[in-house]
mmCIF file of C-alpha atoms in Angstrom:
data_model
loop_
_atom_site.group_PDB
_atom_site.id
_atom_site.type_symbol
_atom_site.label_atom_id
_atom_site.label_comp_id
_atom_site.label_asym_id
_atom_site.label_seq_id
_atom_site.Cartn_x
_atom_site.Cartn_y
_atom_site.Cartn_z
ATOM 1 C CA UNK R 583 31.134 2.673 61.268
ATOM 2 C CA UNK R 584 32.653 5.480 63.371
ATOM 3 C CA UNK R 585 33.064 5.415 66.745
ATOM 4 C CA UNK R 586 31.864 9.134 68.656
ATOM 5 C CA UNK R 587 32.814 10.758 71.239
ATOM 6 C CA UNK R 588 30.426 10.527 74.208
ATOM 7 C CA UNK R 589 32.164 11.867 77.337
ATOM 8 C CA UNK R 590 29.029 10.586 79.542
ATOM 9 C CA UNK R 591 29.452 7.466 78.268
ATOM 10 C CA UNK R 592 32.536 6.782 78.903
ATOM 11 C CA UNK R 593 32.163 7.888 82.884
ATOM 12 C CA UNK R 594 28.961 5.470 82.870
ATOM 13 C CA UNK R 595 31.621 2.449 81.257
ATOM 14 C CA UNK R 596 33.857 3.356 84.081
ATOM 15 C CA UNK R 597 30.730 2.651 87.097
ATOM 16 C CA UNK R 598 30.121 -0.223 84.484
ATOM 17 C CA UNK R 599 33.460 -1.936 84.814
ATOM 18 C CA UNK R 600 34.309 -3.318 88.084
ATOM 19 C CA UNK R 601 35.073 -5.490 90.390
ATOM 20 C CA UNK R 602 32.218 -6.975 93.153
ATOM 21 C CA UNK R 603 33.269 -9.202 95.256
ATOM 22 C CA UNK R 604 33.175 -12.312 93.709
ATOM 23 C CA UNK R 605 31.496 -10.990 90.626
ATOM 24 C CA UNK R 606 32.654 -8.849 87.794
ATOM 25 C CA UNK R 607 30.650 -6.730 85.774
ATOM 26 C CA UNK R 608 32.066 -5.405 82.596
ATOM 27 C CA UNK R 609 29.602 -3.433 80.495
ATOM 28 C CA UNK R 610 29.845 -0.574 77.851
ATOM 29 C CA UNK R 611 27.905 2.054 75.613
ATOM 30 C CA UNK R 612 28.838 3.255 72.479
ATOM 31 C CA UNK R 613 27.723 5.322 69.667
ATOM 32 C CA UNK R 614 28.425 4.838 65.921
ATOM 33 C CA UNK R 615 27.783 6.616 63.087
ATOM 34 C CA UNK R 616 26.278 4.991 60.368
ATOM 35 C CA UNK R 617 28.860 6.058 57.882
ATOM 36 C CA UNK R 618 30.802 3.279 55.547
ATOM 37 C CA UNK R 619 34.673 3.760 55.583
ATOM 38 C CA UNK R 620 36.720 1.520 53.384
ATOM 39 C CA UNK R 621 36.634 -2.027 55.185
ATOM 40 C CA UNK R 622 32.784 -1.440 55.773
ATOM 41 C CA UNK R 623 32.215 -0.897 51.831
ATOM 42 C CA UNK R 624 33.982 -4.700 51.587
ATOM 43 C CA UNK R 625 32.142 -6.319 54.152
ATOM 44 C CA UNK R 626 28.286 -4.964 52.922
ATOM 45 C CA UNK R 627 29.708 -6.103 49.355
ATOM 46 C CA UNK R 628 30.261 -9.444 51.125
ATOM 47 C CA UNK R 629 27.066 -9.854 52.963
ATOM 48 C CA UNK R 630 24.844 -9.133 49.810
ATOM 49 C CA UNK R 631 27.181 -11.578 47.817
ATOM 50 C CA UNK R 632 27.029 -14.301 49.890
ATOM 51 C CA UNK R 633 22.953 -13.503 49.902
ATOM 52 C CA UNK R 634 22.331 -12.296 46.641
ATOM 53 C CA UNK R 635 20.500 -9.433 48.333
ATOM 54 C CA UNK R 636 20.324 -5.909 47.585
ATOM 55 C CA UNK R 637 20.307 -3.126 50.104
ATOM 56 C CA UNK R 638 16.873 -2.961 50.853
ATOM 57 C CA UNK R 639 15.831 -6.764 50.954
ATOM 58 C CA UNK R 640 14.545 -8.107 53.845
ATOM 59 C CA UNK R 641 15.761 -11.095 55.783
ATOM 60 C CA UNK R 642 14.552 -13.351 58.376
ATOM 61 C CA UNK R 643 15.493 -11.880 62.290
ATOM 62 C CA UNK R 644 14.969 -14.991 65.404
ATOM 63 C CA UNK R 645 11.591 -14.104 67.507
ATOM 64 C CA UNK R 646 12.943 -12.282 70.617
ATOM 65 C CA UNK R 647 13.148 -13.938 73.802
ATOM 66 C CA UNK R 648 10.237 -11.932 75.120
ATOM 67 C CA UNK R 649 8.043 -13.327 72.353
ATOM 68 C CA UNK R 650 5.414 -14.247 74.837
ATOM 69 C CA UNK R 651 4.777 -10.743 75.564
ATOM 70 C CA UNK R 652 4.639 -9.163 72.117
ATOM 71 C CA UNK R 653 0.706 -8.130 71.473
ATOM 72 C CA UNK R 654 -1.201 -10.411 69.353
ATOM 73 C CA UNK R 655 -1.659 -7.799 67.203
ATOM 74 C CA UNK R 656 1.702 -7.293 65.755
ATOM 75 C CA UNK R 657 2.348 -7.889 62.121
ATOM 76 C CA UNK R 658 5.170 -10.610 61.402
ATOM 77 C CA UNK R 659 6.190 -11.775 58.415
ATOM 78 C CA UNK R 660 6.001 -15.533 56.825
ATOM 79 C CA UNK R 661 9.433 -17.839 56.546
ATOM 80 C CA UNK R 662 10.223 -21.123 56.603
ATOM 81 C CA UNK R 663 12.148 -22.974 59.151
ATOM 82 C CA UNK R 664 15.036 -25.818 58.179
ATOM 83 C CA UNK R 665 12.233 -28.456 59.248
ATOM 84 C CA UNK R 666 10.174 -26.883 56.494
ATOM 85 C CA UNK R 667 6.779 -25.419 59.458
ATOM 86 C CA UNK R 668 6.104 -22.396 58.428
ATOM 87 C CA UNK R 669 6.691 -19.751 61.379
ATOM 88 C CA UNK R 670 6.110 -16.104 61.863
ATOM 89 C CA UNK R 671 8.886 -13.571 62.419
ATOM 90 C CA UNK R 672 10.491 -10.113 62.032
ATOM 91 C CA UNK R 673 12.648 -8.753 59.602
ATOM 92 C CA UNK R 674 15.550 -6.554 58.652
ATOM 93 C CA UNK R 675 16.903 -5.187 55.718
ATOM 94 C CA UNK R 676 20.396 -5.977 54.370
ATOM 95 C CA UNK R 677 22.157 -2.557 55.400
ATOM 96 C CA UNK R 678 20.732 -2.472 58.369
ATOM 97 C CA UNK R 679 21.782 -6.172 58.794
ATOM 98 C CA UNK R 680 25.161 -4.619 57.421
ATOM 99 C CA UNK R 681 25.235 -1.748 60.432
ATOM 100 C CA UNK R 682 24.569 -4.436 63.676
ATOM 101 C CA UNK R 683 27.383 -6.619 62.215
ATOM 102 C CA UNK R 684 29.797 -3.914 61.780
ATOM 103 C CA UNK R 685 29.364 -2.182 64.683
ATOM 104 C CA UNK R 686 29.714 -5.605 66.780
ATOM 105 C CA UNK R 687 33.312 -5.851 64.715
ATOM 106 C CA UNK R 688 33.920 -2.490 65.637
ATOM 107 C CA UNK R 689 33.310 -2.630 69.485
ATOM 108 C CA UNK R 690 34.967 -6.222 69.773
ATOM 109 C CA UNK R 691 37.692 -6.027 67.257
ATOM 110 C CA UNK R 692 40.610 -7.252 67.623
ATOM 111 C CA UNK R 693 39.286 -10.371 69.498
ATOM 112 C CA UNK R 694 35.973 -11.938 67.772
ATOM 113 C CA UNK R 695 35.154 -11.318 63.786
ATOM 114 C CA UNK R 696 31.336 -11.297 62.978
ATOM 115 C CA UNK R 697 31.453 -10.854 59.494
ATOM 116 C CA UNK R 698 29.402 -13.808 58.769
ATOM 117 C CA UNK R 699 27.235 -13.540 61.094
ATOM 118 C CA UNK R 700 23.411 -14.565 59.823
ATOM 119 C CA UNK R 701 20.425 -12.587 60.217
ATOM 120 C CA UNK R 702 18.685 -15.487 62.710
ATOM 121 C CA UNK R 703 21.253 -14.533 65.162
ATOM 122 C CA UNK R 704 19.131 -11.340 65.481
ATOM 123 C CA UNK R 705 16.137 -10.071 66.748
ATOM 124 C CA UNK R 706 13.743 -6.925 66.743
ATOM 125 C CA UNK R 707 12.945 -6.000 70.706
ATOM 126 C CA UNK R 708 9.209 -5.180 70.560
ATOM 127 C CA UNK R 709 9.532 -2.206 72.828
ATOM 128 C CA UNK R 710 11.650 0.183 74.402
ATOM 129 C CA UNK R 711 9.800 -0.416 78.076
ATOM 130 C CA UNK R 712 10.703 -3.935 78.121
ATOM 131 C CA UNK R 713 14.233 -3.665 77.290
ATOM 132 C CA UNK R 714 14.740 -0.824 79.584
ATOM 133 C CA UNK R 715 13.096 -3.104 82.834
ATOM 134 C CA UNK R 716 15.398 -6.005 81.142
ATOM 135 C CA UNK R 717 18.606 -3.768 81.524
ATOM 136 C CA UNK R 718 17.301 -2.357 84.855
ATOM 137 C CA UNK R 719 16.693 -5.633 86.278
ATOM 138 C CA UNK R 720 19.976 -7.344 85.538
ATOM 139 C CA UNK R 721 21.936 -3.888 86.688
ATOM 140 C CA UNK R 722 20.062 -3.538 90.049
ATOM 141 C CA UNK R 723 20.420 -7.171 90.427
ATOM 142 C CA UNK R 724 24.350 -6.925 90.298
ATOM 143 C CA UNK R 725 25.693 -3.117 91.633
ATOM 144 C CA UNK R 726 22.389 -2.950 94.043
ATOM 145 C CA UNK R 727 21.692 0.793 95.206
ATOM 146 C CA UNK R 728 24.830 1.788 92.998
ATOM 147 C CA UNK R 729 22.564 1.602 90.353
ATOM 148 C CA UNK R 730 19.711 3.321 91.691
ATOM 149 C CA UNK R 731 22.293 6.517 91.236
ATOM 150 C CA UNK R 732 23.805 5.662 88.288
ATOM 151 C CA UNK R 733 20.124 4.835 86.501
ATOM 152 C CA UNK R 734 18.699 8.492 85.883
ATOM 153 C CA UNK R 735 22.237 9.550 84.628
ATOM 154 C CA UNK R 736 22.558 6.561 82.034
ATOM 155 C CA UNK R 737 18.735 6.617 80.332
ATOM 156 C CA UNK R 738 19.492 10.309 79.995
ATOM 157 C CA UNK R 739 22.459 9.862 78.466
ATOM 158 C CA UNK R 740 21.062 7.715 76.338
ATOM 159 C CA UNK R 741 17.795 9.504 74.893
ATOM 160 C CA UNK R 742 20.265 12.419 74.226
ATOM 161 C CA UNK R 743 22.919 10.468 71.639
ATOM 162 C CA UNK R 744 20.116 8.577 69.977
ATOM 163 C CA UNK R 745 16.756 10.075 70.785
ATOM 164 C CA UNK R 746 14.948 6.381 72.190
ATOM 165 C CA UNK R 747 11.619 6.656 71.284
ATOM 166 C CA UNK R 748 12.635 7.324 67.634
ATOM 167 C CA UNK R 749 14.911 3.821 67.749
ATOM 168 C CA UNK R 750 14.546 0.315 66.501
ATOM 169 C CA UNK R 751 16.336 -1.899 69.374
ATOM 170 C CA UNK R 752 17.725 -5.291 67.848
ATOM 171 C CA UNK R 753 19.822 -7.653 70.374
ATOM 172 C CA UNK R 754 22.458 -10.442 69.150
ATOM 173 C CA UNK R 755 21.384 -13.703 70.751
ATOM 174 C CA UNK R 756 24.056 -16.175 69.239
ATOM 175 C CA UNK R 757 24.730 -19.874 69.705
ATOM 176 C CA UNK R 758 27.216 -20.603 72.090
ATOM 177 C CA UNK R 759 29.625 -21.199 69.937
ATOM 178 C CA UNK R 760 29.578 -17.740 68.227
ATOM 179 C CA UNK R 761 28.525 -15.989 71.781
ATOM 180 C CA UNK R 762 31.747 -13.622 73.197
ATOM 181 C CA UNK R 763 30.430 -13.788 76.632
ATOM 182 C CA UNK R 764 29.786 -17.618 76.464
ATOM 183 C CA UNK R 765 32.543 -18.911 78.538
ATOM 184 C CA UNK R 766 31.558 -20.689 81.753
ATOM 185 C CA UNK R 767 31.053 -18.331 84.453
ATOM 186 C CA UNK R 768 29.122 -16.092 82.756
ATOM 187 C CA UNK R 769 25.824 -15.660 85.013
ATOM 188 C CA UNK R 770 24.199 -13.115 82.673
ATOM 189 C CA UNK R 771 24.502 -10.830 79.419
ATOM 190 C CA UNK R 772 22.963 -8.756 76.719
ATOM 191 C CA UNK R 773 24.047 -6.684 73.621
ATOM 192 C CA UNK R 774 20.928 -4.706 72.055
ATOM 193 C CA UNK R 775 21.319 -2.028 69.349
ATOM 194 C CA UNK R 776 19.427 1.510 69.189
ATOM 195 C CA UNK R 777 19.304 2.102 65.972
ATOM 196 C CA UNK R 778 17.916 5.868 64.947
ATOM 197 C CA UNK R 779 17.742 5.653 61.397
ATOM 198 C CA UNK R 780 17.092 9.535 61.014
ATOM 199 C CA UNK R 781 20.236 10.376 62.505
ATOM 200 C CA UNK R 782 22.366 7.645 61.350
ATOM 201 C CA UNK R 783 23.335 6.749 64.173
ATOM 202 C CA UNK R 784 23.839 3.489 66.191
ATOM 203 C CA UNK R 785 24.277 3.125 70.137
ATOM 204 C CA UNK R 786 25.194 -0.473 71.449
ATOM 205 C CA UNK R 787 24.885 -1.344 75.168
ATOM 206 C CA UNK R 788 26.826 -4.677 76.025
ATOM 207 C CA UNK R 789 27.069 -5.708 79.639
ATOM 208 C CA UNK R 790 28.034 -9.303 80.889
ATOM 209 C CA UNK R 791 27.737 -10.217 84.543
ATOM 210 C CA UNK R 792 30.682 -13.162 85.575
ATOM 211 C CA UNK R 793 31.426 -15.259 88.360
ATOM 212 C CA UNK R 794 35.489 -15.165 89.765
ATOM 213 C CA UNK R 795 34.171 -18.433 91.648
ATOM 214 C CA UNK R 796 34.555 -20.579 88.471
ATOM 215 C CA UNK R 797 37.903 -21.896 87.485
ATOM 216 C CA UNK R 798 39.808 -22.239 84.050
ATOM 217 C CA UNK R 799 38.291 -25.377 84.156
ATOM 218 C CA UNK R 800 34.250 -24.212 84.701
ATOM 219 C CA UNK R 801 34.156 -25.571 87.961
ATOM 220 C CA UNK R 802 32.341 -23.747 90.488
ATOM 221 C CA UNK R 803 34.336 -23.261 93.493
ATOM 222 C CA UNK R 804 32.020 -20.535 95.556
ATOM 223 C CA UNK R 805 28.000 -21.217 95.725
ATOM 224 C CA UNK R 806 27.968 -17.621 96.604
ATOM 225 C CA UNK R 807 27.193 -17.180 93.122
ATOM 226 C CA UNK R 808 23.505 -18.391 93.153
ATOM 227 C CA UNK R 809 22.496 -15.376 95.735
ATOM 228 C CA UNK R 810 22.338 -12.951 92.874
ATOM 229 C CA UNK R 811 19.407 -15.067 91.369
ATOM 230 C CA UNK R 812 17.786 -13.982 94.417
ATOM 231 C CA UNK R 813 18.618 -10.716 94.444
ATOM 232 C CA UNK R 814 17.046 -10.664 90.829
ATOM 233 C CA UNK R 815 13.738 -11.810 91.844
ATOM 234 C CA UNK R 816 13.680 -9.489 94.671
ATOM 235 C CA UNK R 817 14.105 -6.575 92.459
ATOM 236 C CA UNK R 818 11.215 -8.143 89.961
ATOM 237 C CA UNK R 819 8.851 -8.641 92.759
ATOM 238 C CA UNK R 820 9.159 -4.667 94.688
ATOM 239 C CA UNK R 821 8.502 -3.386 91.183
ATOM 240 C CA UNK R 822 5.320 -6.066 90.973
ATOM 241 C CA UNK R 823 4.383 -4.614 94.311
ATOM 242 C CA UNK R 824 4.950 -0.761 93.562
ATOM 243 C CA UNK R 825 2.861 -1.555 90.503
#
């Protein structure tokens, strides 16, 4: 995977990255081209080892968390859980399995290795609207109006690296074991992936929202924390209203 050059992406990282109070916000956005180089060549022949896949096999992806809103209509495919009940899910192939694990390498490297990373830590988005309001809400809900100026700039942005409407969006949803952002004092995260497969091109948006109020410990020392909950459902409930 190889990291482009976006210059509006990088001045949308820098509104991204700050300091609020008692709350930091560190997010960024970056594009990848879908293009093996020599340590991406071992790790796909790695991944299809270990799975005895080929490139175009499918695997098992986790429901996503908005499951409940998916239409009934979709078409899922059959797999079997570790109880043995029989469930319904998405799936991905092994390269593009190969691509959301490298490029989450890539953007965290030299801190967290995700090489074996397992399919059921991933998950298809079922549409661009409700990741979009997801990433809207959580923004608004931290930087306020600062993100009503900064919103326009950073969906346009966006649709011009990787053309949206012609993306799959996956997310990572680890355990908390594997998660980077799962230290205590986290209040809020999200990685998804917009993949264009025409193009060959990935763009990953990763944005955690923390709390300065907890100590080294993960003891809370400010309840200030709790108002942004608040602020949250605020933001939910003017865009019920305006609906």
């Amino acid at each position: 995977m190889k990291l482009l050059e976006n210059s509006r992406f990088e001045q949308i990282n820098s509104a991204l990255s700050q300091e609020l109070g008692s709350y930091k916000l560190e997010g960024r956005i970056e594009s990848y081209s879908c293009k093996m180089a020599g340590n991406d060549k071992r790790l796909f022949k790695l991944i299809s080892a270990e799975g005895g896949v080929g490139p175009e096999d499918l695997q098992a992806l986790s429901p996503p968390q908005t499951v409940l809103s998916v239409s009934p209509s979709k078409q899922y495919s059959k797999s079997t859980g570790s109880d043995g009940e029989s469930y319904l899910c998405d799936t991905i192939s092994t390269k593009t399995l190969f691509y959301l694990i490298s490029t989450l390498n890539a953007s965290f490297n030299p801190d967290y290795d995700f090489s074996n990373a397992k399919s059921e830590e991933f998950s298809k988005e079922p549409s661009l609207e409700w990741v979009a309001h997801n990433i809207d809400t959580q923004l608004y809900a931290t930087l306020g109006e600062a993100y009503g100026a900064l919103k326009q700039n950073l969906w346009t942005a966006f649709d011009e690296e990787c053309s949206l409407q012609d993306c799959e969006i996956y997310s990572y949803n680890p355990d908390l074991a594997s998660d980077p952002y799962g230290e205590a004092g986290c209040i809020w995260s999200f990685n998804y992936f917009f993949y264009n497969k025409k193009l060959k091109r990935l763009v990953f948006f990763t944005c955690r929202s923390s709390s300065s109020s907890y100590t080294d410990s993960g003891i809370v020392q400010d309840s200030s924390m709790f108002d942004m909950t608040d602020d949250m459902d605020s933001f939910q409930e003017s865009e019920v209203n305006m609906d």
